[in-house]
Amino acid sequence: MTIQMPRLNMAAGPVQVMPRTLRDQARPILYHYDPAFIDLFARVSDQLQQVFRTRYDVVIMQGEAILGLEAAAASLISPGDKVLNLVSGVFGKWFEDFIRKYGGETVELAVPYNEAIDPEDVRKTLAANPDIRFLSVVHSETPSGTHNPVREIGRIAREFGVITLVDTVSGLGGELLSPEAWGMDVAVAGPQKCLGGTPGLSLMAISPEAWQVMEAKRPAPLRGSFLSILDWKTAWLEERRFPYTPSVSEIYALESVLAQALETGMERFVDRHQTIAAACRAGVKALGLELWAAREEIAASCATAIRTPPGVDDEALRGIMRRRYGVMISPGYGELKGQLFRLGHMGPAQAHPTALAAQLAILERALADLDYPVQLGAGVGAAMAALADWDDEATA
Ligand SMILES: *Cc1c(COP(=O)(O)O)cnc(C)c1O
């Protein structure tokens, strides 16, 4: 028996995409040296700079965001380099593997996975370890629905002359960032999170200092590799050619989602995510459920993580939501498995009152099916009460 498609994909990425994105993605495949494709790639790069709100070079690597993260480690870290790795969740911890693989030495600053990094601790650690060259941090820890104060952390890194590698895969579009103002040297984002696009690309902004470090990597700069960011600099940025064939259809989809974000305007785009996230938290609390994030100020705008209530099996809960009512949500991931589940609100299709109402209503229904005491409508009501200022027609 074929398993039916869900009615709503409310997962924490890849997310449901807008019909317009799917339509634009379905255009005929172009030869990558067709002038129309060169023109498209240049336009998409321009749009990406606007979405990142940066004058730094942007690079679009042709693989899901993990490629960009590994490429950053592989292209920057020389054997023996000390890297301060900030760990507030699963992805932060995971980055240590890349640091080790490329010969770096990790200094870890960790907090519990429902907390955020305190910038003052970063300052103390950098002051105590003057030989640290790099700092790696996850902006928005999607698995625990929390975010780190990257703006403050980045500024401190700048003061110490430390190069930053920032995983903002689910942060871009969820907070109004700027690599220059936030001290991000290599920022890696993904189209399939808050931008509401399709998975398959790494979106990167690279500071001039980061380029210098890549050129000076020991024993030699990383070139001639799928992981090489410098290959993209030489090929695309300097010579308007490609190191290899780009994923043509993914570039179509990216152009579409970036255009949609810019039509909305980045400030409003981000504000919509933050508004829906706040409404979601209001709904969750009205249901008597507990937010995973230790404090609301550190709750992410990409997804809301909810502590699995006592007596409820999270797999059963998500299973009912998916099988009986067609709503797919994400579980806890890695060490967080079973401890929490997540409601998604990333991208124009998810970060919207319709999707929020539907997933909260179905969450309530599924909790009731499990004989968990909920008042049907309480969560949806509180969430809708928080959305009085919403207006689809308002644009930049
Ligand atoms: C989605 C995501 C990534 C990419 O990881 P996948 O699991 O391959 O999608 C990396 N970092 C963060 C914070 C993410 O949310």
mmCIF file of C-alpha atoms and ligand atoms in Angstrom:
data_model
loop_
_atom_site.group_PDB
_atom_site.id
_atom_site.type_symbol
_atom_site.label_atom_id
_atom_site.label_comp_id
_atom_site.label_asym_id
_atom_site.label_seq_id
_atom_site.Cartn_x
_atom_site.Cartn_y
_atom_site.Cartn_z
ATOM 1 C CA MET A 1 0.000 0.000 0.000
ATOM 2 C CA THR A 2 1.332 3.438 -0.899
ATOM 3 C CA ILE A 3 1.456 5.831 2.005
ATOM 4 C CA GLN A 4 -0.640 8.925 1.386
ATOM 5 C CA MET A 5 0.911 12.358 1.117
ATOM 6 C CA PRO A 6 0.197 14.632 4.102
ATOM 7 C CA ARG A 7 -2.315 17.465 3.777
ATOM 8 C CA LEU A 8 0.079 19.830 5.458
ATOM 9 C CA ASN A 9 3.848 19.621 5.837
ATOM 10 C CA MET A 10 4.508 21.527 9.061
ATOM 11 C CA ALA A 11 7.899 19.923 9.618
ATOM 12 C CA ALA A 12 10.974 21.861 10.705
ATOM 13 C CA GLY A 13 12.417 21.678 7.192
ATOM 14 C CA PRO A 14 12.206 20.901 4.399
ATOM 15 C CA VAL A 15 8.975 22.887 4.550
ATOM 16 C CA GLN A 16 5.843 23.252 2.496
ATOM 17 C CA VAL A 17 6.520 25.604 -0.422
ATOM 18 C CA MET A 18 4.294 28.128 -2.144
ATOM 19 C CA PRO A 19 2.500 27.068 -5.361
ATOM 20 C CA ARG A 20 4.300 29.894 -7.174
ATOM 21 C CA THR A 21 7.665 28.366 -6.233
ATOM 22 C CA LEU A 22 6.670 24.967 -7.594
ATOM 23 C CA ARG A 23 5.438 26.527 -10.814
ATOM 24 C CA ASP A 24 8.651 28.510 -11.274
ATOM 25 C CA GLN A 25 10.777 25.467 -10.496
ATOM 26 C CA ALA A 26 9.086 23.514 -13.286
ATOM 27 C CA ARG A 27 10.556 25.615 -16.124
ATOM 28 C CA PRO A 28 12.461 23.778 -18.877
ATOM 29 C CA ILE A 29 16.036 22.834 -18.052
ATOM 30 C CA LEU A 30 18.600 25.223 -19.503
ATOM 31 C CA TYR A 31 22.151 24.392 -20.525
ATOM 32 C CA HIS A 32 24.222 26.061 -17.801
ATOM 33 C CA TYR A 33 26.219 28.082 -20.339
ATOM 34 C CA ASP A 34 23.093 29.305 -22.082
ATOM 35 C CA PRO A 35 23.196 33.108 -21.752
ATOM 36 C CA ALA A 36 19.769 32.910 -20.107
ATOM 37 C CA PHE A 37 21.158 30.713 -17.327
ATOM 38 C CA ILE A 38 24.223 32.912 -16.770
ATOM 39 C CA ASP A 39 21.867 35.859 -16.545
ATOM 40 C CA LEU A 40 19.602 33.974 -14.123
ATOM 41 C CA PHE A 41 22.500 32.908 -11.886
ATOM 42 C CA ALA A 42 23.762 36.499 -11.741
ATOM 43 C CA ARG A 43 20.293 37.741 -10.847
ATOM 44 C CA VAL A 44 19.830 35.102 -8.158
ATOM 45 C CA SER A 45 23.209 36.022 -6.657
ATOM 46 C CA ASP A 46 22.117 39.665 -6.570
ATOM 47 C CA GLN A 47 18.836 38.768 -4.895
ATOM 48 C CA LEU A 48 20.671 36.642 -2.362
ATOM 49 C CA GLN A 49 22.885 39.590 -1.435
ATOM 50 C CA GLN A 50 19.733 41.635 -0.840
ATOM 51 C CA VAL A 51 18.129 38.921 1.268
ATOM 52 C CA PHE A 52 21.337 38.579 3.316
ATOM 53 C CA ARG A 53 21.452 42.427 3.431
ATOM 54 C CA THR A 54 25.139 42.284 2.597
ATOM 55 C CA ARG A 55 27.785 43.672 0.258
ATOM 56 C CA TYR A 56 29.956 40.618 0.897
ATOM 57 C CA ASP A 57 30.390 38.086 -1.879
ATOM 58 C CA VAL A 58 27.714 35.423 -1.930
ATOM 59 C CA VAL A 59 28.291 31.858 -3.069
ATOM 60 C CA ILE A 60 25.597 29.320 -3.882
ATOM 61 C CA MET A 61 26.975 25.829 -3.353
ATOM 62 C CA GLN A 62 25.154 22.991 -5.046
ATOM 63 C CA GLY A 63 24.118 20.777 -2.182
ATOM 64 C CA GLU A 64 21.968 20.901 0.955
ATOM 65 C CA ALA A 65 23.284 23.264 3.653
ATOM 66 C CA ILE A 66 25.456 20.617 5.298
ATOM 67 C CA LEU A 67 27.676 20.993 2.212
ATOM 68 C CA GLY A 68 28.144 24.689 2.976
ATOM 69 C CA LEU A 69 28.917 23.965 6.630
ATOM 70 C CA GLU A 70 31.469 21.279 5.844
ATOM 71 C CA ALA A 71 32.918 23.420 3.043
ATOM 72 C CA ALA A 72 33.423 26.273 5.527
ATOM 73 C CA ALA A 73 35.356 23.998 7.890
ATOM 74 C CA ALA A 74 37.318 22.352 5.068
ATOM 75 C CA SER A 75 38.185 25.658 3.367
ATOM 76 C CA LEU A 76 39.148 27.672 6.466
ATOM 77 C CA ILE A 77 40.654 25.417 9.113
ATOM 78 C CA SER A 78 44.348 24.514 8.900
ATOM 79 C CA PRO A 79 45.744 21.653 10.966
ATOM 80 C CA GLY A 80 46.300 22.738 14.571
ATOM 81 C CA ASP A 81 43.999 25.783 14.404
ATOM 82 C CA LYS A 82 42.042 26.408 17.580
ATOM 83 C CA VAL A 83 38.298 26.754 17.094
ATOM 84 C CA LEU A 84 35.883 27.950 19.757
ATOM 85 C CA ASN A 85 32.757 25.859 19.158
ATOM 86 C CA LEU A 86 29.618 27.192 20.808
ATOM 87 C CA VAL A 87 27.197 24.396 21.622
ATOM 88 C CA SER A 88 23.572 25.040 22.549
ATOM 89 C CA GLY A 89 22.065 22.186 20.608
ATOM 90 C CA VAL A 90 22.420 19.250 18.267
ATOM 91 C CA PHE A 91 23.835 21.126 15.273
ATOM 92 C CA GLY A 92 26.374 23.001 17.378
ATOM 93 C CA LYS A 93 27.673 19.738 18.823
ATOM 94 C CA TRP A 94 27.744 18.159 15.385
ATOM 95 C CA PHE A 95 30.042 20.862 14.024
ATOM 96 C CA GLU A 96 32.821 19.538 16.238
ATOM 97 C CA ASP A 97 33.094 16.534 13.886
ATOM 98 C CA PHE A 98 33.946 18.869 11.009
ATOM 99 C CA ILE A 99 36.477 20.766 13.122
ATOM 100 C CA ARG A 100 38.211 17.506 14.014
ATOM 101 C CA LYS A 101 38.030 16.114 10.483
ATOM 102 C CA TYR A 102 39.898 19.143 9.119
ATOM 103 C CA GLY A 103 42.573 19.094 11.807
ATOM 104 C CA GLY A 104 41.235 21.792 14.093
ATOM 105 C CA GLU A 105 41.463 21.726 17.854
ATOM 106 C CA THR A 106 38.127 22.381 19.555
ATOM 107 C CA VAL A 107 37.573 24.582 22.567
ATOM 108 C CA GLU A 108 33.968 23.985 23.572
ATOM 109 C CA LEU A 109 31.623 26.396 25.293
ATOM 110 C CA ALA A 110 28.363 24.560 25.946
ATOM 111 C CA VAL A 111 25.025 25.258 27.600
ATOM 112 C CA PRO A 112 22.017 22.944 28.118
ATOM 113 C CA TYR A 113 20.037 22.389 24.925
ATOM 114 C CA ASN A 114 17.117 24.532 26.077
ATOM 115 C CA GLU A 115 19.411 27.510 26.691
ATOM 116 C CA ALA A 116 21.365 30.065 24.644
ATOM 117 C CA ILE A 117 25.027 31.101 24.723
ATOM 118 C CA ASP A 118 25.834 34.119 26.904
ATOM 119 C CA PRO A 119 28.067 36.549 24.946
ATOM 120 C CA GLU A 120 29.970 37.415 28.124
ATOM 121 C CA ASP A 121 31.097 33.793 28.404
ATOM 122 C CA VAL A 122 32.356 34.048 24.825
ATOM 123 C CA ARG A 123 34.357 37.140 25.752
ATOM 124 C CA LYS A 124 35.880 35.387 28.777
ATOM 125 C CA THR A 125 36.786 32.298 26.760
ATOM 126 C CA LEU A 126 38.410 34.329 23.984
ATOM 127 C CA ALA A 127 40.318 36.421 26.529
ATOM 128 C CA ALA A 128 41.599 33.272 28.237
ATOM 129 C CA ASN A 129 42.605 31.616 24.931
ATOM 130 C CA PRO A 130 44.370 34.222 22.781
ATOM 131 C CA ASP A 131 45.387 31.572 20.227
ATOM 132 C CA ILE A 132 41.781 30.861 19.142
ATOM 133 C CA ARG A 133 41.493 31.650 15.409
ATOM 134 C CA PHE A 134 37.887 30.707 14.655
ATOM 135 C CA LEU A 135 34.513 30.703 16.331
ATOM 136 C CA SER A 136 31.661 28.489 15.159
ATOM 137 C CA VAL A 137 28.088 29.087 16.234
ATOM 138 C CA VAL A 138 24.584 28.035 15.252
ATOM 139 C CA HIS A 139 22.337 31.060 14.966
ATOM 140 C CA SER A 140 19.001 29.253 15.110
ATOM 141 C CA GLU A 141 19.099 25.758 16.658
ATOM 142 C CA THR A 142 16.167 24.292 14.769
ATOM 143 C CA PRO A 143 16.138 21.001 16.737
ATOM 144 C CA SER A 144 15.496 22.798 20.030
ATOM 145 C CA GLY A 145 13.652 25.875 18.721
ATOM 146 C CA THR A 146 16.119 28.324 20.266
ATOM 147 C CA HIS A 147 18.392 31.030 18.935
ATOM 148 C CA ASN A 148 21.743 32.432 19.968
ATOM 149 C CA PRO A 149 22.627 36.153 20.210
ATOM 150 C CA VAL A 150 24.870 36.025 17.142
ATOM 151 C CA ARG A 151 24.983 39.802 16.719
ATOM 152 C CA GLU A 152 26.646 40.259 20.125
ATOM 153 C CA ILE A 153 28.805 37.142 19.742
ATOM 154 C CA GLY A 154 29.975 38.267 16.305
ATOM 155 C CA ARG A 155 30.936 41.701 17.563
ATOM 156 C CA ILE A 156 33.013 40.174 20.339
ATOM 157 C CA ALA A 157 34.722 37.831 17.865
ATOM 158 C CA ARG A 158 35.608 40.910 15.756
ATOM 159 C CA GLU A 159 37.209 42.598 18.762
ATOM 160 C CA PHE A 160 39.473 39.569 19.176
ATOM 161 C CA GLY A 161 40.210 39.228 15.452
ATOM 162 C CA VAL A 162 38.541 35.819 15.401
ATOM 163 C CA ILE A 163 36.921 34.574 12.167
ATOM 164 C CA THR A 164 33.331 33.372 12.605
ATOM 165 C CA LEU A 165 31.575 30.437 10.921
ATOM 166 C CA VAL A 166 27.853 30.891 11.397
ATOM 167 C CA ASP A 167 25.209 28.254 10.763
ATOM 168 C CA THR A 168 22.225 30.444 10.012
ATOM 169 C CA VAL A 169 20.567 27.701 7.969
ATOM 170 C CA SER A 170 17.226 28.330 9.690
ATOM 171 C CA GLY A 171 18.094 31.868 10.832
ATOM 172 C CA LEU A 172 18.067 33.759 7.533
ATOM 173 C CA GLY A 173 14.552 35.147 7.131
ATOM 174 C CA GLY A 174 13.698 34.540 10.779
ATOM 175 C CA GLU A 175 15.758 37.423 12.140
ATOM 176 C CA LEU A 176 16.831 40.653 10.458
ATOM 177 C CA LEU A 177 20.527 39.878 10.166
ATOM 178 C CA SER A 178 23.404 41.396 8.243
ATOM 179 C CA PRO A 179 26.785 39.645 8.010
ATOM 180 C CA GLU A 180 28.695 42.953 8.247
ATOM 181 C CA ALA A 181 26.800 44.266 11.260
ATOM 182 C CA TRP A 182 26.709 40.891 12.983
ATOM 183 C CA GLY A 183 30.368 39.988 12.506
ATOM 184 C CA MET A 184 29.638 36.934 10.360
ATOM 185 C CA ASP A 185 32.635 35.904 8.220
ATOM 186 C CA VAL A 186 31.134 32.798 6.654
ATOM 187 C CA ALA A 187 27.358 32.620 6.998
ATOM 188 C CA VAL A 188 25.585 29.517 5.715
ATOM 189 C CA ALA A 189 21.836 29.451 5.095
ATOM 190 C CA GLY A 190 19.439 27.038 3.442
ATOM 191 C CA PRO A 191 16.537 27.751 1.088
ATOM 192 C CA GLN A 192 14.327 25.068 2.676
ATOM 193 C CA LYS A 193 13.882 26.739 6.071
ATOM 194 C CA CYS A 194 12.632 30.309 6.673
ATOM 195 C CA LEU A 195 12.895 31.233 2.994
ATOM 196 C CA GLY A 196 10.314 28.521 2.318
ATOM 197 C CA GLY A 197 12.176 27.052 -0.653
ATOM 198 C CA THR A 198 13.225 23.616 -1.809
ATOM 199 C CA PRO A 199 16.162 21.687 -0.298
ATOM 200 C CA GLY A 200 19.378 21.219 -2.255
ATOM 201 C CA LEU A 201 21.482 24.395 -2.041
ATOM 202 C CA SER A 202 23.823 26.137 0.405
ATOM 203 C CA LEU A 203 23.522 29.913 0.477
ATOM 204 C CA MET A 204 26.678 31.583 1.739
ATOM 205 C CA ALA A 205 27.973 35.075 2.463
ATOM 206 C CA ILE A 206 31.770 35.390 2.708
ATOM 207 C CA SER A 207 33.701 38.295 4.235
ATOM 208 C CA PRO A 208 36.964 39.584 2.669
ATOM 209 C CA GLU A 209 38.798 38.342 5.787
ATOM 210 C CA ALA A 210 37.417 34.841 5.291
ATOM 211 C CA TRP A 211 38.629 34.819 1.670
ATOM 212 C CA GLN A 212 42.111 35.795 2.899
ATOM 213 C CA VAL A 213 42.136 32.975 5.426
ATOM 214 C CA MET A 214 41.076 30.473 2.735
ATOM 215 C CA GLU A 215 43.887 31.658 0.428
ATOM 216 C CA ALA A 216 46.388 31.258 3.283
ATOM 217 C CA LYS A 217 45.263 27.807 4.411
ATOM 218 C CA ARG A 218 48.095 25.389 5.254
ATOM 219 C CA PRO A 219 49.552 23.267 3.769
ATOM 220 C CA ALA A 220 47.642 24.564 0.715
ATOM 221 C CA PRO A 221 44.368 26.326 -0.111
ATOM 222 C CA LEU A 222 41.512 23.900 -0.752
ATOM 223 C CA ARG A 223 40.914 23.804 -4.499
ATOM 224 C CA GLY A 224 39.678 21.286 -7.030
ATOM 225 C CA SER A 225 37.133 19.842 -4.614
ATOM 226 C CA PHE A 226 33.360 19.738 -4.266
ATOM 227 C CA LEU A 227 33.992 21.279 -0.815
ATOM 228 C CA SER A 228 36.053 24.175 -2.147
ATOM 229 C CA ILE A 229 34.520 27.610 -1.737
ATOM 230 C CA LEU A 230 37.562 29.094 -3.490
ATOM 231 C CA ASP A 231 36.657 27.144 -6.639
ATOM 232 C CA TRP A 232 33.429 29.149 -6.749
ATOM 233 C CA LYS A 233 35.326 32.396 -6.250
ATOM 234 C CA THR A 234 37.660 31.690 -9.156
ATOM 235 C CA ALA A 235 35.016 30.232 -11.449
ATOM 236 C CA TRP A 236 31.851 32.211 -10.841
ATOM 237 C CA LEU A 237 32.866 35.402 -9.062
ATOM 238 C CA GLU A 238 35.968 36.070 -11.185
ATOM 239 C CA GLU A 239 35.262 34.391 -14.522
ATOM 240 C CA ARG A 240 31.476 33.914 -14.760
ATOM 241 C CA ARG A 241 31.795 30.173 -15.282
ATOM 242 C CA PHE A 242 30.929 27.216 -13.077
ATOM 243 C CA PRO A 243 33.188 24.636 -11.407
ATOM 244 C CA TYR A 244 30.581 22.032 -12.467
ATOM 245 C CA THR A 245 26.941 21.931 -13.581
ATOM 246 C CA PRO A 246 24.680 23.714 -11.099
ATOM 247 C CA SER A 247 21.312 22.249 -10.055
ATOM 248 C CA VAL A 248 19.285 24.152 -12.632
ATOM 249 C CA SER A 249 15.821 23.470 -11.200
ATOM 250 C CA GLU A 250 16.906 24.374 -7.673
ATOM 251 C CA ILE A 251 18.184 27.702 -8.977
ATOM 252 C CA TYR A 252 14.757 28.341 -10.533
ATOM 253 C CA ALA A 253 13.127 27.640 -7.180
ATOM 254 C CA LEU A 254 15.654 29.823 -5.385
ATOM 255 C CA GLU A 255 15.015 32.741 -7.727
ATOM 256 C CA SER A 256 11.332 32.372 -7.011
ATOM 257 C CA VAL A 257 11.598 32.319 -3.204
ATOM 258 C CA LEU A 258 14.108 35.170 -3.093
ATOM 259 C CA ALA A 259 11.868 37.264 -5.352
ATOM 260 C CA GLN A 260 8.891 36.529 -3.093
ATOM 261 C CA ALA A 261 10.855 37.490 0.023
ATOM 262 C CA LEU A 262 12.057 40.740 -1.571
ATOM 263 C CA GLU A 263 8.548 41.608 -2.768
ATOM 264 C CA THR A 264 7.360 41.250 0.811
ATOM 265 C CA GLY A 265 10.443 43.140 2.029
ATOM 266 C CA MET A 266 12.914 41.573 4.437
ATOM 267 C CA GLU A 267 11.713 43.540 7.452
ATOM 268 C CA ARG A 268 8.133 42.442 6.973
ATOM 269 C CA PHE A 269 9.216 38.923 5.983
ATOM 270 C CA VAL A 270 11.104 38.542 9.262
ATOM 271 C CA ASP A 271 8.360 40.258 11.231
ATOM 272 C CA ARG A 272 5.842 37.717 9.918
ATOM 273 C CA HIS A 273 7.968 34.850 11.201
ATOM 274 C CA GLN A 274 8.351 36.480 14.582
ATOM 275 C CA THR A 275 4.639 37.292 14.800
ATOM 276 C CA ILE A 276 3.577 33.739 13.935
ATOM 277 C CA ALA A 277 6.160 32.278 16.341
ATOM 278 C CA ALA A 278 4.843 34.475 19.172
ATOM 279 C CA ALA A 279 1.240 33.514 18.348
ATOM 280 C CA CYS A 280 2.258 29.857 18.285
ATOM 281 C CA ARG A 281 3.814 30.154 21.755
ATOM 282 C CA ALA A 282 0.659 31.853 23.023
ATOM 283 C CA GLY A 283 -1.387 28.944 21.673
ATOM 284 C CA VAL A 284 0.903 26.343 23.171
ATOM 285 C CA LYS A 285 0.826 27.974 26.590
ATOM 286 C CA ALA A 286 -2.968 28.341 26.482
ATOM 287 C CA LEU A 287 -3.129 24.559 26.021
ATOM 288 C CA GLY A 288 -1.199 24.143 29.260
ATOM 289 C CA LEU A 289 1.853 22.811 27.415
ATOM 290 C CA GLU A 290 5.398 23.802 28.249
ATOM 291 C CA LEU A 291 7.783 25.487 25.830
ATOM 292 C CA TRP A 292 11.127 23.702 25.502
ATOM 293 C CA ALA A 293 13.106 26.977 25.441
ATOM 294 C CA ALA A 294 14.090 28.003 28.955
ATOM 295 C CA ARG A 295 12.981 31.610 28.283
ATOM 296 C CA GLU A 296 10.731 33.103 25.620
ATOM 297 C CA GLU A 297 13.407 35.630 24.598
ATOM 298 C CA ILE A 298 15.532 32.788 23.247
ATOM 299 C CA ALA A 299 12.693 30.983 21.437
ATOM 300 C CA ALA A 300 13.442 30.755 17.726
ATOM 301 C CA SER A 301 11.203 32.129 15.019
ATOM 302 C CA CYS A 302 11.662 29.069 12.778
ATOM 303 C CA ALA A 303 9.938 26.429 14.912
ATOM 304 C CA THR A 304 8.378 26.109 18.343
ATOM 305 C CA ALA A 305 9.676 23.226 20.411
ATOM 306 C CA ILE A 306 7.262 21.866 23.009
ATOM 307 C CA ARG A 307 8.243 19.645 25.906
ATOM 308 C CA THR A 308 6.468 16.296 25.541
ATOM 309 C CA PRO A 309 3.798 16.420 28.269
ATOM 310 C CA PRO A 310 3.974 13.793 31.019
ATOM 311 C CA GLY A 311 2.074 10.633 30.135
ATOM 312 C CA VAL A 312 2.107 11.405 26.397
ATOM 313 C CA ASP A 313 4.170 9.376 23.959
ATOM 314 C CA ASP A 314 5.421 11.850 21.378
ATOM 315 C CA GLU A 315 5.596 9.235 18.637
ATOM 316 C CA ALA A 316 1.956 8.315 19.222
ATOM 317 C CA LEU A 317 0.948 11.964 19.226
ATOM 318 C CA ARG A 318 2.742 12.784 15.983
ATOM 319 C CA GLY A 319 1.513 9.525 14.500
ATOM 320 C CA ILE A 320 -2.116 10.463 15.128
ATOM 321 C CA MET A 321 -1.582 13.945 13.717
ATOM 322 C CA ARG A 322 -0.023 12.504 10.567
ATOM 323 C CA ARG A 323 -2.146 9.400 9.935
ATOM 324 C CA ARG A 324 -5.594 10.488 11.030
ATOM 325 C CA TYR A 325 -5.442 14.159 10.139
ATOM 326 C CA GLY A 326 -2.675 14.484 7.546
ATOM 327 C CA VAL A 327 -0.479 16.958 9.445
ATOM 328 C CA MET A 328 3.250 16.224 9.531
ATOM 329 C CA ILE A 329 5.248 17.802 12.351
ATOM 330 C CA SER A 330 8.831 17.154 13.487
ATOM 331 C CA PRO A 331 10.050 15.173 16.499
ATOM 332 C CA GLY A 332 12.968 15.888 18.758
ATOM 333 C CA TYR A 333 16.199 15.063 16.997
ATOM 334 C CA GLY A 334 19.359 13.353 18.238
ATOM 335 C CA GLU A 335 19.610 13.615 22.007
ATOM 336 C CA LEU A 336 16.263 15.413 22.121
ATOM 337 C CA LYS A 337 14.302 12.500 20.679
ATOM 338 C CA GLY A 338 11.142 11.834 22.681
ATOM 339 C CA GLN A 339 11.700 14.847 24.923
ATOM 340 C CA LEU A 340 10.059 17.350 22.633
ATOM 341 C CA PHE A 341 8.124 17.817 19.418
ATOM 342 C CA ARG A 342 8.031 20.835 17.148
ATOM 343 C CA LEU A 343 5.503 22.970 15.324
ATOM 344 C CA GLY A 344 6.985 24.519 12.188
ATOM 345 C CA HIS A 345 6.529 28.096 11.013
ATOM 346 C CA MET A 346 9.108 28.687 8.330
ATOM 347 C CA GLY A 347 8.548 30.295 4.975
ATOM 348 C CA PRO A 348 5.477 32.042 3.569
ATOM 349 C CA ALA A 349 3.407 28.831 3.482
ATOM 350 C CA GLN A 350 4.042 27.757 7.104
ATOM 351 C CA ALA A 351 4.523 31.138 8.777
ATOM 352 C CA HIS A 352 0.919 32.059 8.185
ATOM 353 C CA PRO A 353 -2.277 32.165 10.287
ATOM 354 C CA THR A 354 -3.903 29.429 8.173
ATOM 355 C CA ALA A 355 -1.111 26.915 8.774
ATOM 356 C CA LEU A 356 -0.779 27.871 12.434
ATOM 357 C CA ALA A 357 -4.513 27.487 13.063
ATOM 358 C CA ALA A 358 -4.580 24.125 11.331
ATOM 359 C CA GLN A 359 -1.637 22.608 13.137
ATOM 360 C CA LEU A 360 -2.705 23.857 16.567
ATOM 361 C CA ALA A 361 -6.243 22.576 15.987
ATOM 362 C CA ILE A 362 -4.974 19.171 14.905
ATOM 363 C CA LEU A 363 -2.541 19.084 17.836
ATOM 364 C CA GLU A 364 -5.486 19.693 20.172
ATOM 365 C CA ARG A 365 -7.537 16.994 18.431
ATOM 366 C CA ALA A 366 -4.692 14.469 18.666
ATOM 367 C CA LEU A 367 -4.061 15.249 22.351
ATOM 368 C CA ALA A 368 -7.780 14.676 23.023
ATOM 369 C CA ASP A 369 -7.583 11.394 21.093
ATOM 370 C CA LEU A 370 -4.870 10.356 23.556
ATOM 371 C CA ASP A 371 -7.160 11.315 26.482
ATOM 372 C CA TYR A 372 -4.848 14.159 27.389
ATOM 373 C CA PRO A 373 -6.943 16.901 29.032
ATOM 374 C CA VAL A 374 -7.274 19.765 26.554
ATOM 375 C CA GLN A 375 -10.030 22.210 25.874
ATOM 376 C CA LEU A 376 -10.538 22.049 22.121
ATOM 377 C CA GLY A 377 -10.047 25.486 20.616
ATOM 378 C CA ALA A 378 -8.102 26.960 23.520
ATOM 379 C CA GLY A 379 -4.764 26.968 21.702
ATOM 380 C CA VAL A 380 -6.156 28.140 18.379
ATOM 381 C CA GLY A 381 -8.109 30.873 20.131
ATOM 382 C CA ALA A 382 -5.095 32.240 21.965
ATOM 383 C CA ALA A 383 -3.004 32.140 18.803
ATOM 384 C CA MET A 384 -5.630 33.943 16.739
ATOM 385 C CA ALA A 385 -6.064 36.536 19.473
ATOM 386 C CA ALA A 386 -2.366 37.346 19.035
ATOM 387 C CA LEU A 387 -2.745 37.927 15.272
ATOM 388 C CA ALA A 388 -5.017 40.972 15.240
ATOM 389 C CA ASP A 389 -2.530 42.998 13.170
ATOM 390 C CA TRP A 390 -1.935 40.408 10.470
ATOM 391 C CA ASP A 391 -2.513 41.571 6.876
ATOM 392 C CA ASP A 392 -1.588 39.497 3.818
ATOM 393 C CA GLU A 393 -1.952 42.517 1.560
ATOM 394 C CA ALA A 394 0.558 44.648 3.413
ATOM 395 C CA THR A 395 3.898 44.748 1.588
ATOM 396 C CA ALA A 396 7.148 46.645 1.905
HETATM 397 C C1 LIG B 1 18.322 22.207 8.547
HETATM 398 C C2 LIG B 1 19.550 22.609 9.227
HETATM 399 C C3 LIG B 1 20.803 22.222 8.766
HETATM 400 C C4 LIG B 1 20.933 21.326 7.576
HETATM 401 O O1 LIG B 1 20.762 20.050 8.022
HETATM 402 P P1 LIG B 1 19.827 18.943 7.442
HETATM 403 O O2 LIG B 1 19.464 18.113 8.625
HETATM 404 O O3 LIG B 1 20.600 18.203 6.454
HETATM 405 O O4 LIG B 1 18.629 19.619 6.818
HETATM 406 C C5 LIG B 1 21.915 22.661 9.454
HETATM 407 N N1 LIG B 1 21.817 23.451 10.552
HETATM 408 C C6 LIG B 1 20.624 23.858 11.016
HETATM 409 C C7 LIG B 1 20.565 24.736 12.223
HETATM 410 C C8 LIG B 1 19.452 23.455 10.369
HETATM 411 O O5 LIG B 1 18.255 23.858 10.823
#
